[in-house]
Structure formats: C-alpha cells, structure tokens
Amino acid sequence: QVQLVESGGGLVQPGGSLRLSCAATERIFTIDIMGWYRQAPGNQRELVAGISSGDRTNYADSVKGRFTISKDNAKNTVSLQMNSLKPGDTAVYYCYAFRYGKDYWGQGTQVTVSS
C-alpha cells in the first residue's frame, strides 16, 4: 500500500509560481507511474503531468511550457513546478501513483490563482 501526501498549495497571483510536492511512503523507483491531476469545481479530474519509472514525462497541453514534473528518488518525492500561473489553473491538485497494478491517490492540495 502506498500513501501519498501533497504539500505546497496556496494562493498566488496570476503570473506567479508555486511548487507542489508529493511524498510517498514507498520507494518511488518501485512505482510505475506517478503524476499530478487536478479538479476544479464542476469539472472532471484531469491529468496535469505524469512521469514513469523510466523518467518519461507527459503534460496536458494547457500546461506545457509552464509546468515541470520531476522526481527525487532519494527523498521519495515527486514535485510539480508551476510557473506563469493563470486563474484557470485554480483547482485541487492530487498526487497519483500506479504501483503493482493498483491506483493510489493523495488527499489533494488547493491551488488558487487570483489577484
């Protein structure tokens, strides 16, 4: 079983930056896929960025060039650096892991982009 804990959310002005972090209870090199999803009120949860055990990455078109996902194997963490934030990025961001055929989700962290 994998537990995921997100941190780093908060309120930021448009054009600002935030860095989200996800700490896993298992060694992340044993996790096939990790990623960040987000869900805004009235919307479906959507993939923001993903990274595989082989360090392949993918991003939603809406965040390409602005967001970067990365892993720190020593610290068992996955981060999402978010730059040039827009009001449309406002959502609850969830850490996700796929390991040994099972899905795992964090509790989410709120990101609000507003002036």
Short mmCIF file of C-alpha atoms in Angstrom, two decimals:
data_model
loop_
_atom_site.label_atom_id
_atom_site.label_comp_id
_atom_site.label_asym_id
_atom_site.label_seq_id
_atom_site.Cartn_x
_atom_site.Cartn_y
_atom_site.Cartn_z
CA GLN A 1 0.00 0.00 0.00
CA VAL A 2 1.21 3.48 -0.92
CA GLN A 3 0.30 6.62 0.94
CA LEU A 4 0.75 9.96 -0.78
CA VAL A 5 0.86 13.34 0.93
CA GLU A 6 0.77 16.58 -1.04
CA SER A 7 2.04 19.95 0.08
CA GLY A 8 2.88 23.34 -1.35
CA GLY A 9 -0.51 24.62 -2.41
CA GLY A 10 -1.74 28.09 -1.66
CA LEU A 11 -2.84 31.42 -3.04
CA VAL A 12 -0.78 33.05 -5.76
CA GLN A 13 -1.28 35.96 -8.13
CA PRO A 14 -1.57 35.42 -11.87
CA GLY A 15 1.87 35.06 -13.37
CA GLY A 16 3.28 33.74 -10.13
CA SER A 17 4.79 30.38 -9.28
CA LEU A 18 4.20 27.51 -6.89
CA ARG A 19 5.97 24.24 -6.30
CA LEU A 20 3.93 21.23 -5.21
CA SER A 21 5.49 18.23 -3.54
CA CYS A 22 4.21 14.68 -3.10
CA ALA A 23 5.82 12.42 -0.52
CA ALA A 24 5.35 8.67 -0.93
CA THR A 25 5.62 6.02 1.77
CA GLU A 26 7.23 3.56 -0.65
CA ARG A 27 10.40 3.89 -2.68
CA ILE A 28 9.34 5.67 -5.82
CA PHE A 29 11.55 3.53 -8.04
CA THR A 30 9.06 0.74 -7.28
CA ILE A 31 6.20 2.90 -8.58
CA ASP A 32 5.48 2.51 -12.28
CA ILE A 33 3.79 5.85 -12.82
CA MET A 34 3.42 8.98 -10.74
CA GLY A 35 1.63 12.12 -11.67
CA TRP A 36 -0.41 15.13 -10.81
CA TYR A 37 -4.09 15.53 -11.51
CA ARG A 38 -6.33 18.47 -10.79
CA GLN A 39 -10.02 19.05 -10.34
CA ALA A 40 -11.83 22.37 -10.34
CA PRO A 41 -15.41 22.77 -9.11
CA GLY A 42 -17.83 21.49 -11.72
CA ASN A 43 -15.09 19.83 -13.76
CA GLN A 44 -13.76 16.33 -14.12
CA ARG A 45 -10.43 15.38 -12.68
CA GLU A 46 -7.80 15.76 -15.38
CA LEU A 47 -4.20 14.73 -15.81
CA VAL A 48 -1.77 17.61 -15.49
CA ALA A 49 1.57 15.84 -15.69
CA GLY A 50 2.91 12.31 -15.40
CA ILE A 51 6.28 10.65 -15.04
CA SER A 52 7.14 6.97 -15.44
CA SER A 53 9.69 4.83 -13.65
CA GLY A 54 11.85 5.33 -16.73
CA ASP A 55 11.53 9.12 -16.38
CA ARG A 56 9.31 9.59 -19.39
CA THR A 57 7.10 12.62 -18.91
CA ASN A 58 3.91 13.91 -20.40
CA TYR A 59 1.88 17.05 -19.87
CA ALA A 60 -1.55 18.38 -20.57
CA ASP A 61 -1.47 20.77 -23.49
CA SER A 62 -2.73 23.56 -21.26
CA VAL A 63 0.36 23.43 -19.04
CA LYS A 64 3.14 22.61 -21.48
CA GLY A 65 5.97 25.09 -21.19
CA ARG A 66 4.75 26.30 -17.80
CA PHE A 67 4.77 23.22 -15.55
CA THR A 68 7.57 20.75 -14.91
CA ILE A 69 7.28 17.40 -13.14
CA SER A 70 10.33 15.85 -11.51
CA LYS A 71 11.33 13.08 -9.10
CA ASP A 72 13.77 12.85 -6.26
CA ASN A 73 14.41 9.15 -5.69
CA ALA A 74 16.47 9.75 -2.56
CA LYS A 75 13.64 11.64 -0.88
CA ASN A 76 10.80 9.57 -2.35
CA THR A 77 9.12 12.69 -3.64
CA VAL A 78 7.60 13.93 -6.85
CA SER A 79 7.31 17.65 -7.47
CA LEU A 80 5.41 19.89 -9.81
CA GLN A 81 6.93 23.27 -10.53
CA MET A 82 4.22 25.61 -11.76
CA ASN A 83 5.20 28.87 -13.41
CA SER A 84 3.23 31.59 -15.15
CA LEU A 85 0.11 30.55 -13.30
CA LYS A 86 -3.28 31.50 -14.65
CA PRO A 87 -6.68 31.76 -12.96
CA GLY A 88 -7.68 28.67 -14.96
CA ASP A 89 -5.09 26.68 -13.03
CA THR A 90 -7.16 27.06 -9.86
CA ALA A 91 -8.07 23.59 -8.65
CA VAL A 92 -7.37 20.92 -6.09
CA TYR A 93 -4.22 19.13 -7.17
CA TYR A 94 -3.88 15.42 -6.43
CA CYS A 95 -0.81 13.25 -6.43
CA TYR A 96 -1.29 9.90 -8.17
CA ALA A 97 0.66 6.66 -8.19
CA PHE A 98 0.29 3.39 -10.07
CA ARG A 99 2.16 0.53 -8.47
CA TYR A 100 1.87 -3.21 -8.97
CA GLY A 101 -1.45 -2.88 -10.75
CA LYS A 102 -3.13 -0.58 -8.23
CA ASP A 103 -4.05 3.10 -8.13
CA TYR A 104 -3.24 5.40 -5.23
CA TRP A 105 -4.32 8.97 -4.58
CA GLY A 106 -3.29 11.70 -2.21
CA GLN A 107 -5.77 13.88 -0.35
CA GLY A 108 -5.15 16.90 -2.54
CA THR A 109 -3.82 20.39 -2.07
CA GLN A 110 -5.62 23.58 -3.06
CA VAL A 111 -4.09 25.94 -5.59
CA THR A 112 -5.81 29.27 -6.07
CA VAL A 113 -4.63 31.77 -8.68
CA SER A 114 -6.23 35.14 -8.11
CA SER A 115 -5.36 38.80 -7.90
#
